[in-house]
Every structure is written in structure tokens, then in C-alpha cells.
Amino acid sequence: MSCEQHREKITAYLDGDLSGLASAELEGHLDQCPECRALAQKLGLGLEVYLALESARPEPELPAGLADMIAAQAVQEMGASPRPQRRRLIAAVAGFILAIGIFAGYQMRPHLSQPIASEPPNINLTAIRFESKGVGVEIKGESFVLHSKDKQGKAAVDLKF
Amino acid sequence: MNQGVSEDHFLIEGAIAGSEEACARLVRRHQTMVARVALRVTHRPELVDDVVQEVFLTVFRKLAKFERRSGFKTWLYRIAVNTSIEALRKEDARKRLNQRAEVEGDALPDAILVQRPQTGERLALNKEMQQRIHAALGSLPTQARMVLTLRYLEELSTVEIAKALELPEGTVRSRLHYARIKLAEALGPYMEKAETGKRKKR
């Protein structure tokens, strides 16, 4: 094996990545060849200096609020481009709002004409629950809550209006 | 290690579901590592904050498609390295390359002792020497700094580096060897100066 071929193995040797046999062979060559030995020493020292210098540097410091800022931006981007799960959710919301709109419109009709002595609307808006395409919807008073479950059945997203 | 991996997975699930808290926690868990890589690869402290931000935004954009085969950390290293290289490329395109030592003298220890591996002989590097060596590290090819950082500072094996960079292991080894040669060349002149006055061996 030529010097060049031996030299290519020096880094692996210094790092302990060479097999026992290959290491022994290279060591044998290094004992005999001053140039290759000098290179091995230079490479070894170069790394020692590099490590000494880099270890002496403090860990980089990042601004305290960076993680929160990144998270806020990431979630905003995710919201802007809905994924399939969220598309179902948004479709469910849209459908629900439409339903509410129609329902509210229907309820308003009695007010447009003469008051009729009929019983008041018997549908209680304070407790409605239904499910649509895997999205649970619950109405409490003036607010409504949408629950979405992921594949494992765990609550993934809760939206409150 | 296992606990760390499953915490990552838990936070990843939360992040994909849109939890801002999960995203923030995932960032905090790994931001120092990403900053280290960014700093060493770019060798420009002023770029680090932006690179860290860009790395994690990229992570979150691609998170839903991330396949767990290679492991989150490996994937994160890849994005960190690529983003750092890209940031440096843009920066260099923007202005003339300036290799001034970027470390303030105050931040450096008065002396660093280095030991010659073969002889045990000790060399002392004063502040000025350290700053010059710092500048010399900046003049290394980016790719060399990259593999040196991953192998010796982040302590990844050549196999792990190969996975992170999507290269054959043999290529990683040659790049590492070449990087160490460049490192020795860059530091050579300073090593001669730092000799403690002993007779130099030929």
C-alpha cells in the first residue's frame, strides 16, 4: 500500500473507527514512515486545538422569547393552510353557522308579524350537542364549542366561539 | 435517551395538532443545539438568531410529512446544517467575504492549554492567538466546518452524519479526513508559534 493510501486512513485511525487489523497495519507503517507520522501528529494536534478552542466558547445565547415567537408564527402558518383534519373542522363550523343562521332566521319570523299567542319556542338553545363528520359540537348559552378528535380518539383541537 | 425520544414524539403530535405550547416546548428543547450548529457552520454570530428561527419554521412546515424512520434529531441536524449553509451563501452573495475574527477578547480565557497527543507536550494559546485561530477557522471551507462540528462537537458517529446529510458513509469519512487536513493547514502557523521553546522535532 502506498503512503497516499495509508494517509487516507489516518483520520479514521485517530478516531478509533478502523478495525483492529487495519489499525495495526497503519501503525506499522507510521513507525516506518516519518512523513506519514508527521501528518498523523499534525492532524492529531489540529483537532486538540480545535476542541480546546471550541469547548472554551460559551453556549450561544438566544433571546428569551424566541421559542414563543417561533411557536406563534408556526401555528399561524398552520392555521392559514388548513390540513385535512382542520378542513373537516372548518367545513363543520361553516355548516353549523349556516344551520344556526337558518334556525335563528326561523325563530325571528314570529316577530315580524303580529304577536301570536302561541307557546314560546320549545327548543332550548342552552343545551345542544351533535356530531358531524367526527367533529363534536356543543352549544352552551351564547357560545359554542367544537371538539375534534384525532385518530387515537384523543381531543386534538378545541375551538370556542 | 428513550425518555427524550418519546417526549419529542409527544411534542411533535401536539405541534401537528396546532398546539402553540407544544411548538414552543419543542423549540426550547433543541434551540441551543441548533444555535451551536448554526454558529459553527456559518462562523457568523450575527446570523445565528435568524438561522435558528428559520430552522424551526421549516421544521413546523414539514412536520406533518416527517417520517419517523431516521429520528427527529437526525432530521433536525439536516435542516440546521442546510439552513446554515444557505444563510451563509446568501450573506456572502450580499457582501464581500470578511474573515475578521468575530470573538471579542473579553469573552476568551487568558490562556488555553493544548496537549500534543503523541508527546504530551503542552502548548499555551494566549488571547491574541485564540483570536487568530478563530479567524483561521472562519477561513475553512464551510463543508469542512460542518463535518468537524457534527463529528467532534456534536459527537455524531460517521453513520449518524451519513444519515443526517444523506450521504454514503465513505463520503463522510473522506470529507472528514479532508476537513482535518484543512484544519491542520489553517492552524499550522500558530502551532509553530505556540511551541514552548523546545527544540522542534523534524
CSV table of C-alpha atoms in Angstrom, one decimal, chain A residues 4-19 30 34-35 37-79 81 83-86 150-152 154-158, chain B residues 13 15-21 23-25 27-28 31-32 35-36 39-40 43 45 48-49 52-54 56-57 60-61 63-64 102-103 107-109 112-119 123 125 129-130 133-134 137 140 145 148-153 158 173 176-178 180-185 187-188 191 202:
chain,number,residue,atom,x,y,z
A,4,GLU,CA,-1.2,8.0,0.0
A,5,GLN,CA,-3.4,5.0,0.7
A,6,HIS,CA,-2.2,4.9,4.2
A,7,ARG,CA,-2.7,8.6,4.8
A,8,GLU,CA,-6.3,8.4,3.7
A,9,LYS,CA,-6.9,6.1,6.7
A,10,ILE,CA,-5.3,8.4,9.3
A,11,THR,CA,-8.4,10.3,10.4
A,12,ALA,CA,-10.4,7.1,10.8
A,13,TYR,CA,-7.4,5.6,12.8
A,14,LEU,CA,-7.2,8.6,15.1
A,15,ASP,CA,-10.9,8.5,15.7
A,16,GLY,CA,-10.9,4.8,16.5
A,17,ASP,CA,-13.0,3.9,13.5
A,18,LEU,CA,-10.6,1.5,12.0
A,19,SER,CA,-10.8,-2.2,12.6
A,30,LEU,CA,3.6,5.0,10.7
A,34,PRO,CA,8.4,9.8,9.1
A,35,GLU,CA,6.3,11.8,6.7
A,37,ARG,CA,3.9,10.0,11.1
A,38,ALA,CA,4.3,13.8,11.0
A,39,LEU,CA,1.0,14.1,9.2
A,40,ALA,CA,-0.7,12.0,11.9
A,41,GLN,CA,0.7,14.2,14.6
A,42,LYS,CA,-0.3,17.4,12.8
A,43,LEU,CA,-3.9,16.1,12.4
A,44,GLY,CA,-4.0,15.0,16.0
A,45,LEU,CA,-2.8,18.3,17.2
A,46,GLY,CA,-5.1,20.2,14.9
A,47,LEU,CA,-8.1,18.5,16.5
A,48,GLU,CA,-6.8,19.1,20.0
A,49,VAL,CA,-6.6,22.8,19.3
A,50,TYR,CA,-10.0,22.9,17.6
A,51,LEU,CA,-11.6,21.1,20.6
A,52,ALA,CA,-9.8,23.2,23.2
A,53,LEU,CA,-10.9,26.4,21.5
A,54,GLU,CA,-14.5,25.4,20.8
A,55,SER,CA,-15.0,23.9,24.2
A,56,ALA,CA,-13.9,27.2,25.8
A,57,ARG,CA,-16.6,29.1,24.0
A,58,PRO,CA,-19.9,29.6,25.9
A,59,GLU,CA,-23.0,28.1,24.6
A,60,PRO,CA,-24.8,30.5,22.3
A,61,GLU,CA,-27.5,32.5,24.0
A,62,LEU,CA,-30.8,33.1,22.3
A,63,PRO,CA,-33.3,35.8,23.1
A,64,ALA,CA,-35.7,34.7,25.9
A,65,GLY,CA,-38.9,35.0,23.9
A,66,LEU,CA,-37.6,33.4,20.7
A,67,ALA,CA,-39.3,30.0,21.2
A,68,ASP,CA,-42.7,31.5,21.9
A,69,MET,CA,-42.4,33.8,18.9
A,70,ILE,CA,-41.5,30.9,16.6
A,71,ALA,CA,-44.3,28.8,18.0
A,72,ALA,CA,-46.8,31.6,17.5
A,73,GLN,CA,-45.7,32.1,13.9
A,74,ALA,CA,-45.7,28.4,13.2
A,75,VAL,CA,-49.2,27.9,14.5
A,76,GLN,CA,-50.4,31.0,12.5
A,77,GLU,CA,-48.9,29.5,9.3
A,78,MET,CA,-50.5,26.1,10.1
A,79,GLY,CA,-53.9,27.9,10.5
A,81,SER,CA,-53.1,26.5,5.3
A,83,ARG,CA,-54.7,20.3,6.8
A,84,PRO,CA,-57.4,17.7,6.0
A,85,GLN,CA,-58.4,17.3,9.7
A,86,ARG,CA,-58.8,21.1,10.0
A,150,ASP,CA,-57.6,12.6,16.2
A,151,LYS,CA,-57.2,9.0,15.1
A,152,GLN,CA,-56.5,7.8,18.6
A,154,LYS,CA,-57.8,12.0,21.8
A,155,ALA,CA,-59.1,15.5,21.8
A,156,ALA,CA,-56.9,17.3,19.3
A,157,VAL,CA,-58.4,20.7,18.8
A,158,ASP,CA,-60.9,22.6,20.9
B,13,GLU,CA,-48.0,15.2,17.9
B,15,ALA,CA,-47.4,20.6,17.3
B,16,ILE,CA,-49.0,18.9,14.3
B,17,ALA,CA,-52.4,19.3,16.1
B,18,GLY,CA,-51.7,23.1,16.3
B,19,SER,CA,-50.7,23.4,19.9
B,20,GLU,CA,-48.6,26.5,20.3
B,21,GLU,CA,-47.3,25.3,23.7
B,23,CYS,CA,-44.3,24.0,19.4
B,24,ALA,CA,-42.6,26.3,21.9
B,25,ARG,CA,-41.5,23.4,24.1
B,27,VAL,CA,-38.1,24.7,20.2
B,28,ARG,CA,-36.8,25.2,23.7
B,31,GLN,CA,-32.7,25.5,20.2
B,32,THR,CA,-29.3,25.5,21.8
B,35,ALA,CA,-27.7,27.5,17.6
B,36,ARG,CA,-24.4,25.7,18.2
B,39,LEU,CA,-22.7,29.3,14.9
B,40,ARG,CA,-20.0,26.8,13.9
B,43,HIS,CA,-19.0,31.3,11.8
B,45,PRO,CA,-22.7,35.1,15.3
B,48,VAL,CA,-27.5,32.7,14.5
B,49,ASP,CA,-30.8,34.0,15.7
B,52,VAL,CA,-32.5,29.3,14.4
B,53,GLN,CA,-35.8,30.8,13.6
B,54,GLU,CA,-35.7,29.7,10.0
B,56,PHE,CA,-37.7,25.7,13.3
B,57,LEU,CA,-40.2,27.3,11.0
B,60,PHE,CA,-43.0,23.0,11.6
B,61,ARG,CA,-43.9,23.5,7.9
B,63,LEU,CA,-43.6,18.3,10.4
B,64,ALA,CA,-46.8,16.7,9.2
B,102,GLU,CA,-15.5,37.7,15.4
B,103,VAL,CA,-14.9,36.8,19.0
B,107,ALA,CA,-15.0,36.6,26.0
B,108,LEU,CA,-11.9,34.5,25.7
B,109,PRO,CA,-9.9,32.9,28.5
B,112,ILE,CA,-5.9,27.8,26.6
B,113,LEU,CA,-3.6,24.8,27.2
B,114,VAL,CA,-3.4,22.2,24.5
B,115,GLN,CA,-1.5,19.0,24.8
B,116,ARG,CA,0.3,17.4,21.9
B,117,PRO,CA,-1.3,13.9,21.6
B,118,GLN,CA,1.9,12.0,21.0
B,119,THR,CA,4.4,13.6,23.3
B,123,LEU,CA,1.3,24.5,24.3
B,125,LEU,CA,-2.5,29.8,23.4
B,129,MET,CA,-3.5,33.5,19.4
B,130,GLN,CA,-7.0,32.4,20.1
B,133,ILE,CA,-7.1,30.8,15.3
B,134,HIS,CA,-10.7,31.7,15.4
B,137,LEU,CA,-11.4,28.6,11.4
B,140,LEU,CA,-12.0,27.0,6.4
B,145,ARG,CA,-16.5,23.3,9.4
B,148,LEU,CA,-15.9,18.9,12.0
B,149,THR,CA,-18.8,20.4,14.1
B,150,LEU,CA,-21.0,17.3,13.7
B,151,ARG,CA,-18.3,14.8,14.4
B,152,TYR,CA,-16.3,16.4,17.1
B,153,LEU,CA,-18.5,18.9,18.8
B,158,THR,CA,-19.9,8.8,10.9
B,173,ARG,CA,-15.2,9.8,6.1
B,176,LEU,CA,-13.8,14.4,7.5
B,177,HIS,CA,-10.3,13.5,6.6
B,178,TYR,CA,-10.1,16.3,4.1
B,180,ARG,CA,-8.9,17.7,9.3
B,181,ILE,CA,-6.1,18.3,6.7
B,182,LYS,CA,-7.5,21.7,6.1
B,183,LEU,CA,-7.8,22.3,9.8
B,184,ALA,CA,-4.2,21.3,10.4
B,185,GLU,CA,-3.1,23.6,7.5
B,187,LEU,CA,-3.7,26.1,12.3
B,188,GLY,CA,-0.2,25.1,11.4
B,191,MET,CA,1.2,25.8,16.3
B,202,ARG,CA,11.7,17.0,12.4
